[in-house]
Amino acid sequence: MFIGSIVFDMYIPHATSLKEKRMVVRSMKEKLKAKFNVSVSEVGNQDLWQSAQVAVVMVAPDQKQVEKVMQNIINFVEINFPEVHINIYKEIY
C-alpha cells in the first residue's frame, strides 16, 4: 500500500477578502474530490486572505498508480486555476 500526498501552497492575488479566497479554495476542493475521489482539506493559512494551503491525500496498491494520479491532479490544478500562483510539494510513503 502506498500513500501519496500533495500540498498546494497558494497565493491568490485577486482575492480582496476571506470570502473571495474561500470561493477559490472551495471550488478547488470540490472539483478535486469529484474528479479524482481523493481526500482534500485546507490545512494552513486559513485566516490570510491571499494565501492558502490545500492538502490532497490518496491511497493505492502500487507506487506507479499513486504517481500517475498525483501528476494528473497537479496538471488539473495548473490548467483549471491559472490565476493562482502555486508551489507544489509532494510525497509518497
CSV table of N, CA and C in Angstrom, one decimal:
chain,number,residue,atom,x,y,z
A,1,MET,N,0.8,-1.2,0.0
A,1,MET,CA,0.0,0.0,0.0
A,1,MET,C,0.9,1.2,0.0
A,2,PHE,N,0.5,2.2,-0.8
A,2,PHE,CA,1.3,3.5,-0.9
A,2,PHE,C,0.3,4.7,-0.7
A,3,ILE,N,0.8,5.6,0.0
A,3,ILE,CA,0.1,6.9,0.3
A,3,ILE,C,0.8,8.0,-0.3
A,4,GLY,N,0.0,8.8,-1.1
A,4,GLY,CA,0.6,9.9,-1.8
A,4,GLY,C,-0.1,11.2,-1.2
A,5,SER,N,0.8,12.2,-1.0
A,5,SER,CA,0.2,13.5,-0.5
A,5,SER,C,0.8,14.6,-1.3
A,6,ILE,N,0.0,15.6,-1.6
A,6,ILE,CA,0.3,16.8,-2.3
A,6,ILE,C,-0.1,18.0,-1.4
A,7,VAL,N,0.8,19.0,-1.2
A,7,VAL,CA,0.4,20.2,-0.6
A,7,VAL,C,0.5,21.3,-1.6
A,8,PHE,N,-0.6,22.0,-1.8
A,8,PHE,CA,-0.6,23.2,-2.7
A,8,PHE,C,-0.5,24.4,-1.8
A,9,ASP,N,0.7,25.1,-1.9
A,9,ASP,CA,0.9,26.4,-1.2
A,9,ASP,C,0.5,27.5,-2.2
A,10,MET,N,-0.6,28.1,-1.9
A,10,MET,CA,-1.2,29.0,-2.9
A,10,MET,C,-1.2,30.5,-2.5
A,11,TYR,N,-1.0,31.3,-3.5
A,11,TYR,CA,-1.1,32.8,-3.4
A,11,TYR,C,-2.2,33.2,-4.4
A,12,ILE,N,-3.2,33.8,-3.9
A,12,ILE,CA,-4.4,34.2,-4.7
A,12,ILE,C,-4.4,35.7,-4.8
A,13,PRO,N,-3.7,36.3,-5.8
A,13,PRO,CA,-3.5,37.7,-5.9
A,13,PRO,C,-4.8,38.5,-6.1
A,14,HIS,N,-5.9,38.0,-6.7
A,14,HIS,CA,-7.1,38.7,-6.9
A,14,HIS,C,-8.0,38.7,-5.7
A,15,ALA,N,-7.8,37.9,-4.7
A,15,ALA,CA,-8.6,37.9,-3.5
A,15,ALA,C,-8.5,39.1,-2.7
A,16,THR,N,-9.6,39.8,-2.4
A,16,THR,CA,-9.5,41.0,-1.6
A,16,THR,C,-10.2,40.8,-0.3
A,17,SER,N,-10.7,39.6,0.0
A,17,SER,CA,-11.3,39.3,1.3
A,17,SER,C,-11.2,37.8,1.5
A,18,LEU,N,-11.5,37.4,2.7
A,18,LEU,CA,-11.5,35.9,3.1
A,18,LEU,C,-12.6,35.2,2.3
A,19,LYS,N,-13.7,35.9,2.0
A,19,LYS,CA,-14.8,35.3,1.2
A,19,LYS,C,-14.4,35.0,-0.2
A,20,GLU,N,-13.7,35.8,-0.8
A,20,GLU,CA,-13.2,35.6,-2.2
A,20,GLU,C,-12.2,34.4,-2.2
A,21,LYS,N,-11.3,34.4,-1.2
A,21,LYS,CA,-10.3,33.4,-1.1
A,21,LYS,C,-11.0,32.0,-0.9
A,22,ARG,N,-12.0,32.0,0.0
A,22,ARG,CA,-12.7,30.7,0.3
A,22,ARG,C,-13.5,30.2,-0.9
A,23,MET,N,-13.9,31.1,-1.8
A,23,MET,CA,-14.6,30.7,-3.0
A,23,MET,C,-13.6,29.9,-3.9
A,24,VAL,N,-12.4,30.4,-4.0
A,24,VAL,CA,-11.4,29.7,-4.8
A,24,VAL,C,-11.0,28.3,-4.2
A,25,VAL,N,-10.8,28.4,-2.9
A,25,VAL,CA,-10.4,27.1,-2.2
A,25,VAL,C,-11.5,26.1,-2.2
A,26,ARG,N,-12.8,26.5,-2.0
A,26,ARG,CA,-13.9,25.6,-2.0
A,26,ARG,C,-14.1,25.0,-3.4
A,27,SER,N,-13.9,25.8,-4.4
A,27,SER,CA,-14.1,25.3,-5.8
A,27,SER,C,-13.0,24.3,-6.1
A,28,MET,N,-11.8,24.5,-5.7
A,28,MET,CA,-10.7,23.6,-5.9
A,28,MET,C,-11.0,22.3,-5.2
A,29,LYS,N,-11.3,22.4,-3.9
A,29,LYS,CA,-11.6,21.2,-3.1
A,29,LYS,C,-12.7,20.3,-3.8
A,30,GLU,N,-13.8,21.0,-4.1
A,30,GLU,CA,-14.9,20.2,-4.7
A,30,GLU,C,-14.6,19.6,-6.0
A,31,LYS,N,-13.9,20.3,-6.9
A,31,LYS,CA,-13.5,19.7,-8.2
A,31,LYS,C,-12.6,18.5,-8.0
A,32,LEU,N,-11.6,18.6,-7.1
A,32,LEU,CA,-10.6,17.5,-6.9
A,32,LEU,C,-11.3,16.3,-6.3
A,33,LYS,N,-12.2,16.5,-5.3
A,33,LYS,CA,-12.9,15.4,-4.7
A,33,LYS,C,-13.8,14.7,-5.8
A,34,ALA,N,-14.5,15.5,-6.6
A,34,ALA,CA,-15.4,14.9,-7.6
A,34,ALA,C,-14.7,14.2,-8.7
A,35,LYS,N,-13.6,14.7,-9.2
A,35,LYS,CA,-12.9,14.2,-10.3
A,35,LYS,C,-12.0,13.0,-10.0
A,36,PHE,N,-11.3,13.1,-8.8
A,36,PHE,CA,-10.2,12.1,-8.5
A,36,PHE,C,-10.5,11.2,-7.3
A,37,ASN,N,-11.6,11.5,-6.6
A,37,ASN,CA,-12.0,10.7,-5.5
A,37,ASN,C,-10.9,10.6,-4.4
A,38,VAL,N,-10.4,11.8,-4.0
A,38,VAL,CA,-9.3,11.9,-3.1
A,38,VAL,C,-9.8,12.7,-1.9
A,39,SER,N,-9.0,12.6,-0.8
A,39,SER,CA,-9.3,13.5,0.4
A,39,SER,C,-8.6,14.8,0.2
A,40,VAL,N,-9.3,15.9,0.4
A,40,VAL,CA,-8.8,17.2,0.3
A,40,VAL,C,-9.2,18.1,1.5
A,41,SER,N,-8.3,18.9,2.0
A,41,SER,CA,-8.6,19.8,3.1
A,41,SER,C,-7.7,21.0,3.0
A,42,GLU,N,-8.3,22.1,3.5
A,42,GLU,CA,-7.4,23.3,3.7
A,42,GLU,C,-6.7,23.2,5.0
A,43,VAL,N,-5.4,23.2,5.0
A,43,VAL,CA,-4.6,22.8,6.2
A,43,VAL,C,-3.8,24.0,6.7
A,44,GLY,N,-3.8,25.1,6.1
A,44,GLY,CA,-3.0,26.2,6.6
A,44,GLY,C,-3.4,27.5,6.0
A,45,ASN,N,-2.9,28.6,6.7
A,45,ASN,CA,-3.2,30.0,6.3
A,45,ASN,C,-4.7,30.3,6.2
A,46,GLN,N,-5.5,29.8,7.1
A,46,GLN,CA,-6.9,29.9,6.9
A,46,GLN,C,-7.4,31.3,7.2
A,47,ASP,N,-6.7,32.1,7.9
A,47,ASP,CA,-7.1,33.5,8.2
A,47,ASP,C,-6.4,34.5,7.4
A,48,LEU,N,-5.6,34.1,6.4
A,48,LEU,CA,-5.0,35.1,5.5
A,48,LEU,C,-5.8,35.1,4.2
A,49,TRP,N,-6.1,36.3,3.7
A,49,TRP,CA,-7.0,36.4,2.6
A,49,TRP,C,-6.4,36.3,1.2
A,50,GLN,N,-5.1,36.2,1.1
A,50,GLN,CA,-4.5,35.9,-0.2
A,50,GLN,C,-3.6,34.6,-0.2
A,51,SER,N,-3.5,33.9,0.9
A,51,SER,CA,-2.7,32.7,1.0
A,51,SER,C,-3.6,31.5,1.4
A,52,ALA,N,-3.3,30.3,0.9
A,52,ALA,CA,-4.0,29.1,1.4
A,52,ALA,C,-3.0,27.9,1.2
A,53,GLN,N,-3.3,26.9,2.0
A,53,GLN,CA,-2.6,25.6,1.9
A,53,GLN,C,-3.6,24.6,1.8
A,54,VAL,N,-3.6,23.8,0.7
A,54,VAL,CA,-4.6,22.8,0.5
A,54,VAL,C,-3.8,21.5,0.4
A,55,ALA,N,-4.2,20.5,1.1
A,55,ALA,CA,-3.6,19.1,1.1
A,55,ALA,C,-4.5,18.1,0.4
A,56,VAL,N,-3.9,17.3,-0.4
A,56,VAL,CA,-4.6,16.2,-1.1
A,56,VAL,C,-3.9,14.9,-0.7
A,57,VAL,N,-4.7,13.9,-0.3
A,57,VAL,CA,-4.1,12.6,0.1
A,57,VAL,C,-4.9,11.5,-0.6
A,58,MET,N,-4.1,10.5,-1.1
A,58,MET,CA,-4.7,9.3,-1.7
A,58,MET,C,-4.0,8.0,-1.3
A,59,VAL,N,-4.6,6.9,-1.5
A,59,VAL,CA,-4.1,5.6,-1.2
A,59,VAL,C,-4.3,4.7,-2.4
A,60,ALA,N,-3.2,3.9,-2.7
A,60,ALA,CA,-3.3,3.0,-3.9
A,60,ALA,C,-2.4,1.8,-3.6
A,61,PRO,N,-2.7,0.7,-4.3
A,61,PRO,CA,-1.9,-0.5,-4.0
A,61,PRO,C,-0.5,-0.5,-4.6
A,62,ASP,N,-0.2,0.3,-5.6
A,62,ASP,CA,1.1,0.4,-6.1
A,62,ASP,C,1.6,1.8,-6.3
A,63,GLN,N,2.9,2.0,-6.3
A,63,GLN,CA,3.5,3.3,-6.4
A,63,GLN,C,3.2,4.0,-7.8
A,64,LYS,N,3.3,3.2,-8.8
A,64,LYS,CA,3.0,3.8,-10.2
A,64,LYS,C,1.6,4.5,-10.3
A,65,GLN,N,0.7,3.8,-9.7
A,65,GLN,CA,-0.7,4.4,-9.7
A,65,GLN,C,-0.8,5.7,-8.9
A,66,VAL,N,-0.1,5.7,-7.7
A,66,VAL,CA,-0.1,6.9,-6.9
A,66,VAL,C,0.6,8.1,-7.7
A,67,GLU,N,1.7,7.8,-8.3
A,67,GLU,CA,2.4,8.8,-9.1
A,67,GLU,C,1.6,9.3,-10.3
A,68,LYS,N,0.9,8.4,-10.9
A,68,LYS,CA,0.1,8.8,-12.1
A,68,LYS,C,-1.1,9.7,-11.6
A,69,VAL,N,-1.8,9.4,-10.6
A,69,VAL,CA,-2.9,10.2,-10.1
A,69,VAL,C,-2.4,11.5,-9.6
A,70,MET,N,-1.3,11.5,-8.9
A,70,MET,CA,-0.7,12.8,-8.4
A,70,MET,C,-0.4,13.7,-9.5
A,71,GLN,N,0.2,13.2,-10.6
A,71,GLN,CA,0.6,14.1,-11.7
A,71,GLN,C,-0.7,14.6,-12.4
A,72,ASN,N,-1.7,13.7,-12.5
A,72,ASN,CA,-3.0,14.2,-13.1
A,72,ASN,C,-3.6,15.3,-12.3
A,73,ILE,N,-3.5,15.2,-10.9
A,73,ILE,CA,-4.1,16.2,-10.1
A,73,ILE,C,-3.3,17.5,-10.2
A,74,ILE,N,-2.0,17.4,-10.3
A,74,ILE,CA,-1.2,18.6,-10.5
A,74,ILE,C,-1.5,19.3,-11.8
A,75,ASN,N,-1.6,18.5,-12.9
A,75,ASN,CA,-1.9,19.1,-14.2
A,75,ASN,C,-3.3,19.7,-14.2
A,76,PHE,N,-4.3,19.1,-13.5
A,76,PHE,CA,-5.7,19.6,-13.4
A,76,PHE,C,-5.7,20.9,-12.7
A,77,VAL,N,-5.0,21.0,-11.6
A,77,VAL,CA,-5.0,22.3,-10.8
A,77,VAL,C,-4.3,23.4,-11.6
A,78,GLU,N,-3.2,23.1,-12.3
A,78,GLU,CA,-2.5,24.1,-13.1
A,78,GLU,C,-3.3,24.6,-14.2
A,79,ILE,N,-4.1,23.7,-14.9
A,79,ILE,CA,-4.9,24.1,-16.0
A,79,ILE,C,-6.2,24.9,-15.5
A,80,ASN,N,-6.8,24.4,-14.5
A,80,ASN,CA,-8.1,25.0,-14.1
A,80,ASN,C,-8.0,26.2,-13.1
A,81,PHE,N,-6.8,26.5,-12.6
A,81,PHE,CA,-6.7,27.6,-11.7
A,81,PHE,C,-5.4,28.4,-12.1
A,82,PRO,N,-5.4,28.9,-13.4
A,82,PRO,CA,-4.2,29.6,-13.8
A,82,PRO,C,-3.9,30.9,-13.1
A,83,GLU,N,-4.9,31.5,-12.5
A,83,GLU,CA,-4.8,32.8,-11.9
A,83,GLU,C,-4.1,32.7,-10.5
A,84,VAL,N,-4.0,31.5,-10.0
A,84,VAL,CA,-3.4,31.3,-8.7
A,84,VAL,C,-2.0,30.8,-8.8
A,85,HIS,N,-1.1,31.5,-8.0
A,85,HIS,CA,0.3,31.1,-8.0
A,85,HIS,C,0.5,30.0,-7.0
A,86,ILE,N,1.1,28.9,-7.5
A,86,ILE,CA,1.1,27.7,-6.6
A,86,ILE,C,2.5,27.1,-6.5
A,87,ASN,N,2.9,26.8,-5.3
A,87,ASN,CA,4.1,26.0,-5.0
A,87,ASN,C,3.6,24.6,-4.7
A,88,ILE,N,4.2,23.5,-5.2
A,88,ILE,CA,3.7,22.2,-5.0
A,88,ILE,C,4.7,21.3,-4.3
A,89,TYR,N,4.3,20.7,-3.3
A,89,TYR,CA,5.1,19.7,-2.5
A,89,TYR,C,4.4,18.4,-2.5
A,90,LYS,N,5.1,17.3,-2.9
A,90,LYS,CA,4.5,16.0,-3.0
A,90,LYS,C,5.4,15.0,-2.3
A,91,GLU,N,4.8,14.0,-1.8
A,91,GLU,CA,5.5,12.9,-1.1
A,91,GLU,C,4.7,11.6,-1.3
A,92,ILE,N,5.5,10.5,-1.4
A,92,ILE,CA,4.9,9.2,-1.4
A,92,ILE,C,5.5,8.4,-0.3
A,93,TYR,N,4.6,7.7,0.5
A,93,TYR,CA,5.0,6.9,1.7
A,93,TYR,C,4.8,5.5,1.4
